[in-house]
Every structure is written in structure tokens, then in C-alpha cells.
PDB file of C-alpha atoms in Angstrom:
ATOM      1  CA  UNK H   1    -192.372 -82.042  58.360  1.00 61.00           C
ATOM      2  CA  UNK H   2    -194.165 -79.069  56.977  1.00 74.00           C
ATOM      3  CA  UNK H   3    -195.215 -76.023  59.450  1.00 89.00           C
ATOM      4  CA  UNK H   4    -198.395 -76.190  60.189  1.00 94.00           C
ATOM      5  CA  UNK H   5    -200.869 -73.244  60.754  1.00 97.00           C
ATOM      6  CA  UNK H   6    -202.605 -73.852  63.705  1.00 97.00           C
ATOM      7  CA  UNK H   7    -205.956 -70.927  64.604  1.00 96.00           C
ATOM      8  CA  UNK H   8    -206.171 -70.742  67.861  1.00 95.00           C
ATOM      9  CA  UNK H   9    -209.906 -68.836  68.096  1.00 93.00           C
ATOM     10  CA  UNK H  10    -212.511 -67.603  70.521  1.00 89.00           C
ATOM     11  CA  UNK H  11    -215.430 -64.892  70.392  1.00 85.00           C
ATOM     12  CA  UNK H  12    -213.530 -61.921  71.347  1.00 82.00           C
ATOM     13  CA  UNK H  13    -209.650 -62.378  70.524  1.00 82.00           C
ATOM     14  CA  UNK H  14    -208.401 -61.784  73.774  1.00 83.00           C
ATOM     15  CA  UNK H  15    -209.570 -63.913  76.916  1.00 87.00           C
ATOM     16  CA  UNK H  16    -209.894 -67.695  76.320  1.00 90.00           C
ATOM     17  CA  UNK H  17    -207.959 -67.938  73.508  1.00 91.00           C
ATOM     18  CA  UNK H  18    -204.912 -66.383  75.188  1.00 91.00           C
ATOM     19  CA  UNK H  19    -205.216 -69.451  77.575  1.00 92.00           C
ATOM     20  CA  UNK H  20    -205.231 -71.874  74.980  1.00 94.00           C
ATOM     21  CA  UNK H  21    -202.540 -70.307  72.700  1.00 94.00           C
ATOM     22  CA  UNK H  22    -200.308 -70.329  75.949  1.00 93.00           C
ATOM     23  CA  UNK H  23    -201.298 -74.310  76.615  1.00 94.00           C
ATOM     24  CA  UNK H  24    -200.431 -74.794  72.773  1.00 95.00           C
ATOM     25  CA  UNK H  25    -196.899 -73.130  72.746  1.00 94.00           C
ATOM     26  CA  UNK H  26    -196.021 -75.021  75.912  1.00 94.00           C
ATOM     27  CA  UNK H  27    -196.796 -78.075  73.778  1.00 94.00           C
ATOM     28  CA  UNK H  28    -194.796 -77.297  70.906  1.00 94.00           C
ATOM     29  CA  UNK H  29    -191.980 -76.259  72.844  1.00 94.00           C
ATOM     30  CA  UNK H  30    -191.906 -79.525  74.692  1.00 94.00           C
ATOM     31  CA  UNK H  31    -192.455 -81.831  71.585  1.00 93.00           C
ATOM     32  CA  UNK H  32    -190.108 -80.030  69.795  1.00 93.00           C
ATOM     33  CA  UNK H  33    -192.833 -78.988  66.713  1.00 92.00           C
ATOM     34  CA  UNK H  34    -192.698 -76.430  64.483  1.00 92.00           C
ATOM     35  CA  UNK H  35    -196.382 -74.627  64.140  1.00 95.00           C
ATOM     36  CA  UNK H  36    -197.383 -71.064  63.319  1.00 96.00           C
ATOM     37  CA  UNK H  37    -199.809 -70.020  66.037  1.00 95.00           C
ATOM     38  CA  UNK H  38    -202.654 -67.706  64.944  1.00 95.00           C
ATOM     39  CA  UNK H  39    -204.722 -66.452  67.689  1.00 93.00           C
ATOM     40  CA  UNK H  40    -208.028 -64.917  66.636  1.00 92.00           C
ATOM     41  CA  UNK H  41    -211.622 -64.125  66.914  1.00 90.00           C
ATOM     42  CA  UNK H  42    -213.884 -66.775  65.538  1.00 90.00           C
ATOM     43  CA  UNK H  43    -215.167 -64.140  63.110  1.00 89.00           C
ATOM     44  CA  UNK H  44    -212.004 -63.575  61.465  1.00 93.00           C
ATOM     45  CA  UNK H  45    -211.529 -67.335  60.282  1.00 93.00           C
ATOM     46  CA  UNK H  46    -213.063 -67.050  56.651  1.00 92.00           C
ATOM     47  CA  UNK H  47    -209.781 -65.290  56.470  1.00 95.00           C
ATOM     48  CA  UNK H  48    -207.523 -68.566  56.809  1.00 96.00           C
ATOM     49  CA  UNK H  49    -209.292 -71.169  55.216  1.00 93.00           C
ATOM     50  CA  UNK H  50    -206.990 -71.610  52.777  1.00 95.00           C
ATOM     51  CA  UNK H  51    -203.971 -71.530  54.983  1.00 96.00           C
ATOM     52  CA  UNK H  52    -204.963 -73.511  58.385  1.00 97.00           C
ATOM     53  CA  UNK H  53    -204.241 -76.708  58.729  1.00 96.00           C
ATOM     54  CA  UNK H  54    -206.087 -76.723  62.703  1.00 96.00           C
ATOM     55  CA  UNK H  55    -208.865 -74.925  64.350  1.00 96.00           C
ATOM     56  CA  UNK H  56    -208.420 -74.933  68.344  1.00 96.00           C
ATOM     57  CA  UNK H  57    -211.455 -73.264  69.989  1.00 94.00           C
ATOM     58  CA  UNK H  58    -213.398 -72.083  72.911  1.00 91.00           C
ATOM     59  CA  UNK H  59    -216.285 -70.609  70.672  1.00 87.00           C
ATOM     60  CA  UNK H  60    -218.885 -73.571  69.113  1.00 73.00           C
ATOM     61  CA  UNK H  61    -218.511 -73.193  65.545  1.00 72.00           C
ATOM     62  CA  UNK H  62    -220.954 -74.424  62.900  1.00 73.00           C
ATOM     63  CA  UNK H  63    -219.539 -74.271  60.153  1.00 77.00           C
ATOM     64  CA  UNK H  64    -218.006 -76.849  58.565  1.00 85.00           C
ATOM     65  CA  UNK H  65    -213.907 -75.916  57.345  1.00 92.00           C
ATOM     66  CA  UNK H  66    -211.941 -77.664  55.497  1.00 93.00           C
ATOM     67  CA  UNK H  67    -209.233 -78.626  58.513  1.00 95.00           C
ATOM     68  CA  UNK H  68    -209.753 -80.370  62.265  1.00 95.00           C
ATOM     69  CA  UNK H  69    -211.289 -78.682  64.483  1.00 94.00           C
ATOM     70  CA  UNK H  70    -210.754 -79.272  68.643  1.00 94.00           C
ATOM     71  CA  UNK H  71    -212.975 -78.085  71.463  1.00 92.00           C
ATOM     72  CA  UNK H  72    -210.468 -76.355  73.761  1.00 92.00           C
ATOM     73  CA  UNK H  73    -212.730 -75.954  76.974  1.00 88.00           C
ATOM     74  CA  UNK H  74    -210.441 -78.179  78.717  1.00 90.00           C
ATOM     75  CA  UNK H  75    -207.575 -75.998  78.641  1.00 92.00           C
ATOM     76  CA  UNK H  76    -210.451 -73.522  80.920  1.00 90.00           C
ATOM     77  CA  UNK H  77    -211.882 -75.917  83.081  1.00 87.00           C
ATOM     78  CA  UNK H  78    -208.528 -78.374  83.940  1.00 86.00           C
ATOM     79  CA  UNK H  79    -211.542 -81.489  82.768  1.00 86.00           C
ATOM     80  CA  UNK H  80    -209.970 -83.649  80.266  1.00 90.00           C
ATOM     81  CA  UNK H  81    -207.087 -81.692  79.584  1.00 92.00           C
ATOM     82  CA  UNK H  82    -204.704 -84.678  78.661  1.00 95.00           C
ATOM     83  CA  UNK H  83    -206.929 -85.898  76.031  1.00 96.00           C
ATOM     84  CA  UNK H  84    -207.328 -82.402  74.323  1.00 96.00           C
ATOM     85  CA  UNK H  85    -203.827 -82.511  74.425  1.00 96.00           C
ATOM     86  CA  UNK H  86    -203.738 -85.590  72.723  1.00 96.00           C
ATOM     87  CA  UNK H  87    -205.940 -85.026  70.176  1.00 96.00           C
ATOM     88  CA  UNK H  88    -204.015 -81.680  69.149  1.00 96.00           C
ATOM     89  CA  UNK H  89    -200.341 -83.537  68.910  1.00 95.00           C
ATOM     90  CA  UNK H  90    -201.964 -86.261  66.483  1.00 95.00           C
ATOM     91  CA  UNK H  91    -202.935 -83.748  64.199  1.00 94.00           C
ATOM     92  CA  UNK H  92    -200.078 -81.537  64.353  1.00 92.00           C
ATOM     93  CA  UNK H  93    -197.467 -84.790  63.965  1.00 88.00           C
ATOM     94  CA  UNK H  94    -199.863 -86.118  60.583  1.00 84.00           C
TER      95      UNK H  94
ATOM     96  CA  UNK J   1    -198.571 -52.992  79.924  1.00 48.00           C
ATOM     97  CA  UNK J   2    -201.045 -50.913  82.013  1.00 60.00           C
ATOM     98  CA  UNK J   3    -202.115 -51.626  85.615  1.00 79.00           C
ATOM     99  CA  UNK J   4    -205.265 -53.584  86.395  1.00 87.00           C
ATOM    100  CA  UNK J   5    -207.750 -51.823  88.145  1.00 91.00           C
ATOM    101  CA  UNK J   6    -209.223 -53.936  91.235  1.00 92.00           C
ATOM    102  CA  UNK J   7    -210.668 -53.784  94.559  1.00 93.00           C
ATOM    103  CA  UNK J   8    -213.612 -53.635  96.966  1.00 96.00           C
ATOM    104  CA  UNK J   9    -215.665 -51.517  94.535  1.00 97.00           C
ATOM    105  CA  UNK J  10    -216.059 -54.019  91.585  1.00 97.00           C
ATOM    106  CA  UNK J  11    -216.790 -57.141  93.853  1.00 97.00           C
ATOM    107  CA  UNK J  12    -220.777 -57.023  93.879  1.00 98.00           C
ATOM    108  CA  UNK J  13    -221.723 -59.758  96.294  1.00 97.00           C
ATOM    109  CA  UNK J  14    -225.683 -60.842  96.503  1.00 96.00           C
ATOM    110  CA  UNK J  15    -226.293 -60.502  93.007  1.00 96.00           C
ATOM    111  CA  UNK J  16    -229.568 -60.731  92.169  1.00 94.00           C
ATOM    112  CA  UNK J  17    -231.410 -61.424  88.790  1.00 94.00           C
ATOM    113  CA  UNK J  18    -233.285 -64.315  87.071  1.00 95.00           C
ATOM    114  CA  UNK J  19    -231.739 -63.624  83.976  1.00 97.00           C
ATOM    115  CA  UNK J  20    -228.014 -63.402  82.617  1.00 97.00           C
ATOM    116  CA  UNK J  21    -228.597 -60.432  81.291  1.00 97.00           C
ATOM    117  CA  UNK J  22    -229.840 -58.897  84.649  1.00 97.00           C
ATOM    118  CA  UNK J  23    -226.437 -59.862  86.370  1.00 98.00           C
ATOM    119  CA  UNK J  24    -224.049 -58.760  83.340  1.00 98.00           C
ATOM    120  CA  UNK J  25    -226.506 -55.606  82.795  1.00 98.00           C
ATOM    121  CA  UNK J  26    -225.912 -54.781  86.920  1.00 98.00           C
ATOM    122  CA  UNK J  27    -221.989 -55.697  86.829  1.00 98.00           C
ATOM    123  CA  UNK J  28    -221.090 -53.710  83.635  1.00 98.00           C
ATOM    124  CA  UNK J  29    -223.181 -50.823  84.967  1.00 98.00           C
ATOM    125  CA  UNK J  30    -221.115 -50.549  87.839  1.00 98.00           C
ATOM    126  CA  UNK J  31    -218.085 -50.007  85.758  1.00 98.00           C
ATOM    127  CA  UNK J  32    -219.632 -47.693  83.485  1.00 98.00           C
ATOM    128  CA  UNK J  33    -220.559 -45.768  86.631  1.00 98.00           C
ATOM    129  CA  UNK J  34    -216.496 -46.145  87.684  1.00 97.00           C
ATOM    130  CA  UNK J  35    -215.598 -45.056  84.596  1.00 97.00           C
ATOM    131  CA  UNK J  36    -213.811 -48.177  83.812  1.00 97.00           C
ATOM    132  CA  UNK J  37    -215.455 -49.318  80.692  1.00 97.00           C
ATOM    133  CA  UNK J  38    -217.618 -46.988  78.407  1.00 98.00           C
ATOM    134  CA  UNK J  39    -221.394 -47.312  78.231  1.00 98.00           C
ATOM    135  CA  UNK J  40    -221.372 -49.429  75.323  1.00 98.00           C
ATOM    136  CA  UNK J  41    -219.609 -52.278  76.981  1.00 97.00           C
ATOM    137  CA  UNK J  42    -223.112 -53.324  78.423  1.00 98.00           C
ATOM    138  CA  UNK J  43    -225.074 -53.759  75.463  1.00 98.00           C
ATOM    139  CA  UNK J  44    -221.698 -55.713  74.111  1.00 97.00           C
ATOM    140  CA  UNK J  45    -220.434 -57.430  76.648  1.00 97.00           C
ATOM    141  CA  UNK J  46    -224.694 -58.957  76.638  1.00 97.00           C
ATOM    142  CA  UNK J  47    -223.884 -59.387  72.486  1.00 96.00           C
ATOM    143  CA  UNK J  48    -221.320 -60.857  72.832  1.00 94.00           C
ATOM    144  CA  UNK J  49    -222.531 -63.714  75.717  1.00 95.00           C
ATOM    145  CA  UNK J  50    -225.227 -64.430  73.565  1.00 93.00           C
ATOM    146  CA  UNK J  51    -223.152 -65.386  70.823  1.00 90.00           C
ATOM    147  CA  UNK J  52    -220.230 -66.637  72.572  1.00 90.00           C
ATOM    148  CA  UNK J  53    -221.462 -68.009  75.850  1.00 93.00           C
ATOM    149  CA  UNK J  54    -218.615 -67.838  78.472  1.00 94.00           C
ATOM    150  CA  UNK J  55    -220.302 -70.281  81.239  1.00 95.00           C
ATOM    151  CA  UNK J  56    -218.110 -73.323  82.959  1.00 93.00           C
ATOM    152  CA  UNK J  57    -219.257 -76.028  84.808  1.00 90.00           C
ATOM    153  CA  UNK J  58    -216.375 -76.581  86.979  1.00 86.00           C
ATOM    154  CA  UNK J  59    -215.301 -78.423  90.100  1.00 76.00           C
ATOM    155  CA  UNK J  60    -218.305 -77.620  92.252  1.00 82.00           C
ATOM    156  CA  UNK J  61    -219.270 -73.905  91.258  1.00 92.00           C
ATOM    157  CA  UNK J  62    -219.889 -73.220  87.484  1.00 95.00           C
ATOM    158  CA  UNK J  63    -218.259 -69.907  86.652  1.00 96.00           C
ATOM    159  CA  UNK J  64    -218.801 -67.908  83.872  1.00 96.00           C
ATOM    160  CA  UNK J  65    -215.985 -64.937  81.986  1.00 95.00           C
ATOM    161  CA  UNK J  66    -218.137 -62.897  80.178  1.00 96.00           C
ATOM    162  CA  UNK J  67    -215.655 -59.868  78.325  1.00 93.00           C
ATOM    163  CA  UNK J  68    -216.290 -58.286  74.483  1.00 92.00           C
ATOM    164  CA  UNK J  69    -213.831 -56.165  72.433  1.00 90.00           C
ATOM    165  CA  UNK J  70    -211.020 -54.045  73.278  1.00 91.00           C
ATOM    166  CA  UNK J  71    -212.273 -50.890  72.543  1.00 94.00           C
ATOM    167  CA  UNK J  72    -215.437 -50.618  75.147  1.00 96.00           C
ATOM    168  CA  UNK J  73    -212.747 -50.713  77.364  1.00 95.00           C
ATOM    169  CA  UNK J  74    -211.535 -47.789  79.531  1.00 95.00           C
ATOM    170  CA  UNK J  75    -208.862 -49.639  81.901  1.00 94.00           C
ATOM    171  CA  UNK J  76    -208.690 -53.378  82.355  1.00 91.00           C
ATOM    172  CA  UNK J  77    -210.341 -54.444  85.262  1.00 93.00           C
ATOM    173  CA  UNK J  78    -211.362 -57.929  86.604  1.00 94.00           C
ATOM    174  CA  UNK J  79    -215.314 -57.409  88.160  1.00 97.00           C
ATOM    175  CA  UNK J  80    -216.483 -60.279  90.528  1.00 97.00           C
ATOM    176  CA  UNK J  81    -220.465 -61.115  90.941  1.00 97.00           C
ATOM    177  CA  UNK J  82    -221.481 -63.499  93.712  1.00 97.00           C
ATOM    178  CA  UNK J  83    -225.082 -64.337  92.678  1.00 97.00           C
ATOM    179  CA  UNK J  84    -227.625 -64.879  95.269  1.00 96.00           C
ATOM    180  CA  UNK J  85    -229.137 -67.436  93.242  1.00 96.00           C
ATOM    181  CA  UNK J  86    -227.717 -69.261  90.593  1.00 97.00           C
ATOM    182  CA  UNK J  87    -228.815 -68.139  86.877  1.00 97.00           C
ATOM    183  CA  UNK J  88    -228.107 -70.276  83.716  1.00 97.00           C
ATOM    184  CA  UNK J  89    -225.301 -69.134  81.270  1.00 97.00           C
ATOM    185  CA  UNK J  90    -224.964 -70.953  78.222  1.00 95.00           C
ATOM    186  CA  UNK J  91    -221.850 -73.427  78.462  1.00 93.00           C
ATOM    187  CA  UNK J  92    -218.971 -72.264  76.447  1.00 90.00           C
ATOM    188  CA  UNK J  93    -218.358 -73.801  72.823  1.00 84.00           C
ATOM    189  CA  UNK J  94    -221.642 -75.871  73.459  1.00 82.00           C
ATOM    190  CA  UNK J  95    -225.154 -73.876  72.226  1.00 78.00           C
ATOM    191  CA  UNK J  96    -227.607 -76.471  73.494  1.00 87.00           C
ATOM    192  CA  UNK J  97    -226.459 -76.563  77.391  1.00 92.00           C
ATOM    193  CA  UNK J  98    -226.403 -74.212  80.068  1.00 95.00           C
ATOM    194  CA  UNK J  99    -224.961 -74.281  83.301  1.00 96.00           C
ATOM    195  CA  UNK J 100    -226.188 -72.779  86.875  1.00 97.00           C
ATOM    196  CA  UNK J 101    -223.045 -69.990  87.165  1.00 97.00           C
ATOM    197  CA  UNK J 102    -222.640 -68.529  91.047  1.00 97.00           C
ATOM    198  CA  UNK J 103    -219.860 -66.625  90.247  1.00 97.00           C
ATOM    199  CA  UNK J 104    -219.251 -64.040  87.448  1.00 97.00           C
ATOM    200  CA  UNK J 105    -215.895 -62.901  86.187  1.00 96.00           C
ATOM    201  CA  UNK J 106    -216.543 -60.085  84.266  1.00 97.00           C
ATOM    202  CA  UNK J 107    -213.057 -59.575  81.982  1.00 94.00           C
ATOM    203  CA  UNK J 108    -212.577 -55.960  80.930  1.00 94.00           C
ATOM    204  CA  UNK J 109    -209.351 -56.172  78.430  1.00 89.00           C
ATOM    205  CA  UNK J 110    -207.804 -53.124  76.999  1.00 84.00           C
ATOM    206  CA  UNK J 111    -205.271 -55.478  75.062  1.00 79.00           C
ATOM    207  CA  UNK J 112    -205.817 -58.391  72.753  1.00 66.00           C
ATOM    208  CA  UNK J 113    -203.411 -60.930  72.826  1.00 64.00           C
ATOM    209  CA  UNK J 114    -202.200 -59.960  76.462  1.00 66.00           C
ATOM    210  CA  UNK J 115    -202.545 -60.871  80.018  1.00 77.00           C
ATOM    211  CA  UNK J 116    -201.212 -64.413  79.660  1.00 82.00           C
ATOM    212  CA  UNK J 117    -200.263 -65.461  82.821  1.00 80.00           C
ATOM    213  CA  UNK J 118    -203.274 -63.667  84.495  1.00 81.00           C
ATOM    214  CA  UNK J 119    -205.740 -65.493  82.630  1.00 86.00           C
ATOM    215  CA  UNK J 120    -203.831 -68.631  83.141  1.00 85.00           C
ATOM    216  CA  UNK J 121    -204.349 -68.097  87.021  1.00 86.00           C
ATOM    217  CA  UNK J 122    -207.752 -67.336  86.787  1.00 89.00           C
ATOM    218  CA  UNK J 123    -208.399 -70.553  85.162  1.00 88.00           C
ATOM    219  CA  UNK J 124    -205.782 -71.999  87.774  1.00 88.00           C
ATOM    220  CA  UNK J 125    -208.680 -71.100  90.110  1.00 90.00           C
ATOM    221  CA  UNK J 126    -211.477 -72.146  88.333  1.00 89.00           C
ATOM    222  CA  UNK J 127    -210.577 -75.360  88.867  1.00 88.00           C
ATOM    223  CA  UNK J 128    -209.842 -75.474  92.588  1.00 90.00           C
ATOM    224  CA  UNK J 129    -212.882 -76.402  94.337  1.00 91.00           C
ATOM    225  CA  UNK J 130    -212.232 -74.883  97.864  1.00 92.00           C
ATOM    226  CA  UNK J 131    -211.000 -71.266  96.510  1.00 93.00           C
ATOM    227  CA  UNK J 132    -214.713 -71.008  94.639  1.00 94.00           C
ATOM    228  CA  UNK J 133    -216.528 -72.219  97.344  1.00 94.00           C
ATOM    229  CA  UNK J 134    -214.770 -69.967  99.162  1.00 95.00           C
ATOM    230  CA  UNK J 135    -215.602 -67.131  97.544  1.00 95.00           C
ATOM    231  CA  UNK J 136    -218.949 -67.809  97.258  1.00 94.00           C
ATOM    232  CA  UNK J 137    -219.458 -67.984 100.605  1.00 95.00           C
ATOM    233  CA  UNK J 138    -216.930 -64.816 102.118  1.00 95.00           C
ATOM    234  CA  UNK J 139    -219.339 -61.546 103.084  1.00 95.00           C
ATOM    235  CA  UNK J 140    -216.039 -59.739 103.349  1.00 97.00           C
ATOM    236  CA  UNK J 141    -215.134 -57.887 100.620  1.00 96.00           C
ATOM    237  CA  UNK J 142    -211.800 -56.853 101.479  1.00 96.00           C
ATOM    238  CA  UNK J 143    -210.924 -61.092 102.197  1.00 96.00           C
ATOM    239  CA  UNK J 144    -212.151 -61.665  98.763  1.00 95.00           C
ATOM    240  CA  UNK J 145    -209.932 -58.925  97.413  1.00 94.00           C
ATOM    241  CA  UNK J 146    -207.224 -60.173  99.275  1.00 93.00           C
ATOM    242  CA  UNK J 147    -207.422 -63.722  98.445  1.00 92.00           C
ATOM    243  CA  UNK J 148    -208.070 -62.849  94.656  1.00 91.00           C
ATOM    244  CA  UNK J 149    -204.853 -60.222  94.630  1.00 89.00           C
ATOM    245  CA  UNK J 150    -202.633 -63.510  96.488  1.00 88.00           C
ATOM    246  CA  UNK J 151    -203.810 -65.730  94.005  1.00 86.00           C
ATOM    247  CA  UNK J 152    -203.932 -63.941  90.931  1.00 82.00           C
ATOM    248  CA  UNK J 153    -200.214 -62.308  92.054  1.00 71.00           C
ATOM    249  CA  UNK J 154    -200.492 -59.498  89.823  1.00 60.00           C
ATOM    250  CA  UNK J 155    -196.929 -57.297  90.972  1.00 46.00           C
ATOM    251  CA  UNK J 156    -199.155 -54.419  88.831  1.00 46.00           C
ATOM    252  CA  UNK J 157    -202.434 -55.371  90.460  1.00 46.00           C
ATOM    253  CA  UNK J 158    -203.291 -51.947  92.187  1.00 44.00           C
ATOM    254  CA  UNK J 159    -206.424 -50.315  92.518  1.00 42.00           C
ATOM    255  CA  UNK J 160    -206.099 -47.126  92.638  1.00 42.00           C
ATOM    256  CA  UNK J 161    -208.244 -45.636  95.208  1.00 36.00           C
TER     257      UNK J 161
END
């Protein structure tokens, strides 16, 4: 399987996204994937669009890319973390 | 990896305001006034909540995190507002909601990419019912410091008075 680039984004860089990036490695390590893990601010996406294969974030995000993108809140608020979860392995193990 | 400032002086209980930016305005002057942050951190920290809104609805209490970019920051600090009243912050990730947040967690980060397992506790507490309620409804400072510094376990959590 290819190595996927996975963005892990929110507004600022350095809060949210720290959670989530955490949740994500724990998930990779335990289903044995390979990703690369980017963690940025939404701003700096335009950067990666030819590169990501994922977008994981806290930060709504209009635009429309040309990968997935998952709503991360649950990793914040422990609501519906399983099926966040879920939704992130199917796309990394396509 | 530098120390995290906290303790009685950045817990503001009673909050008061009608408006988000009243509460973040009052909580990020505080720690201009400690030195903590510089005095642009208000008008960013605000900038940056209306872009990115930081509010939870969690079990109970909805919380909100507001923080903005490294470099307003002086020293990292975690600030605590207990509002009076509850004031609408928009819901994270989601323009068209808001939420009614009690309690403010104002994030002051001098590092990206850092403070892992802090952050992970934090959101370890947002989601247990009884701590929030809890600290919504302490008068004592110094508990709520305490409870916050057990919880959180930071080995470099000291203020330094």
C-alpha cells in the first residue's frame, strides 16, 4: 500500500490539532499503517493539494479539495469518537 | 520545553459580558496586564475566534479554547473564565451553530506542535461531566487551581509567584 499524506489542520497550528494528530498516530501505530502526518494551520493547505490524500480537521472548511475531508471534533469532545475513527481507517486502508 | 505559567491570578471567576468578545477581551487583558502574552494577543486571539470558533458543547457545560499564534505569546499559560452567564461561542468546525459556553479556556502557546499530553488532558476533562460542573460552581480559587494542577499533572506546572 502506498503512504498516504494525511493533513491534520486547525485555525492556529498548535491546540486542537495537536489532539487530533496524537489520536491519529495512536491509530496508525495500532493498525499497523504507514501515513505521513502533516499537522497544520488550515491556511497553509493550498500548499498540499497536490500531495494529500486526507484532510482531518477541527476548523470548518469551505472549500472544496480534491481529497476526503473528516470533521475531527470528536477527538475534543469524546462524542462519537469511534465513528470518526472509523471513517479515518476506511480512507487510509483504500 | 518551558514551564507553564498557572495559578490563582489567571482564574477570573464571575465573568461577565453579553458578548464573546467581552469575556476573551477581559481574559486576555488580564494577561497582557501579567505580562504573559503581549497586547496584540487580544485583538488576535478575538480574530482568530471569529474565524475559527473554538466553542464545545460537551457533557453538560459547553466549553470553549480560544488561543491564536505563537508569537503573541510571552509564556504559555492556561487562563480559566467562569462566566456568570452563559454567552454563545460559535461551535467549532460548524459556522451556523453556537453553543452557550460557561467556561473559557483561554490557551496561550509559545510552541506549535507541542504540549501533547496537556492538551490531551484538557480534553480528558472536557468530557467529564462532574469535573466541569465542578468548576463552575467552586468560589475557591485556590480548589480550582488545585484540582486543575491534579488533573492536568503537569510535573512543570509551576506558577511562579
Amino acid at each position: 500500500m502506498e503512504k498516504k499524506q494525511v493533513l491534520v489542520a486547525c485555525g492556529a497550528g498548535i491546540a486542537t490539532s495537536t489532539v487530533v494528530n496524537g489520536a491519529i498516530e495512536e491509530m496508525v501505530k495500532d493498525n499497523n499503517l504507514k501515513v505521513d502526518l502533516v499537522q497544520i494551520k488550515i491556511a497553509e493547505i493550498g500548499g498540499y493539494v497536490d500531495t494529500a490524500d486526507l484532510l482531518v480537521t477541527t476548523a470548518m472548511t469551505k472549500k472544496d479539495y480534491p481529497f476526503p475531508v473528516i470533521n475531527a471534533q470528536s477527538f475534543l469532545t469524546g462524542i462519537g469518537t469511534e465513528n470518526t475513527k472509523q471513517q479515518i481507517l476506511e480512507e487510509l486502508k483504500k | 520545553m518551558s514551564e507553564i505559567f498557572f495559578n490563582e491570578s489567571v482564574i477570573l471567576l464571575d465573568l461577565e459580558g453579553t458578548l464573546k468578545e467581552d469575556v476573551l477581551t477581559t481574559m486576555a487583558r488580564n494577561l497582557v496586564d501579567r505580562n504573559l502574552v503581549k497586547e496584540s494577543f487580544i485583538q488576535a486571539v478575538i480574530e482568530r475566534e471569529g474565524e475559527f470558533p473554538t466553542g464545545l458543547p460537551t457533557a453538560g457545560v459547553s466549553v470553549a479554547i480560544p488561543h491564536t499564534d505563537v508569537e503573541h505569546v510571552n509564556k504559555k499559560t492556561i487562563s480559566i473564565g467562569v462566566l456568570k452567564q452563559a454567552v454563545d461561542f460559535g461551535v467549532m468546525g460548524d459556522d451556523s451553530e453556537t453553543t452557550p459556553v460557561k467556561l473559557v479556556f483561554m490557551l496561550a502557546m509559545d510552541e506549535a506542535h507541542s504540549q501533547l499530553s496537556l492538551l490531551q488532558t484538557l480534553m480528558q476533562i472536557f468530557q467529564n461531566e462532574d469535573t466541569l460542573k465542578y468548576l463552575i460552581s467552586e468560589r475557591d480559587k485556590t480548589k480550582i487551581k488545585c484540582l486543575l494542577e491534579e488533573k492536568l499533572d503537569f510535573i512543570a506546572l509551576k506558577g511562579d509567584e
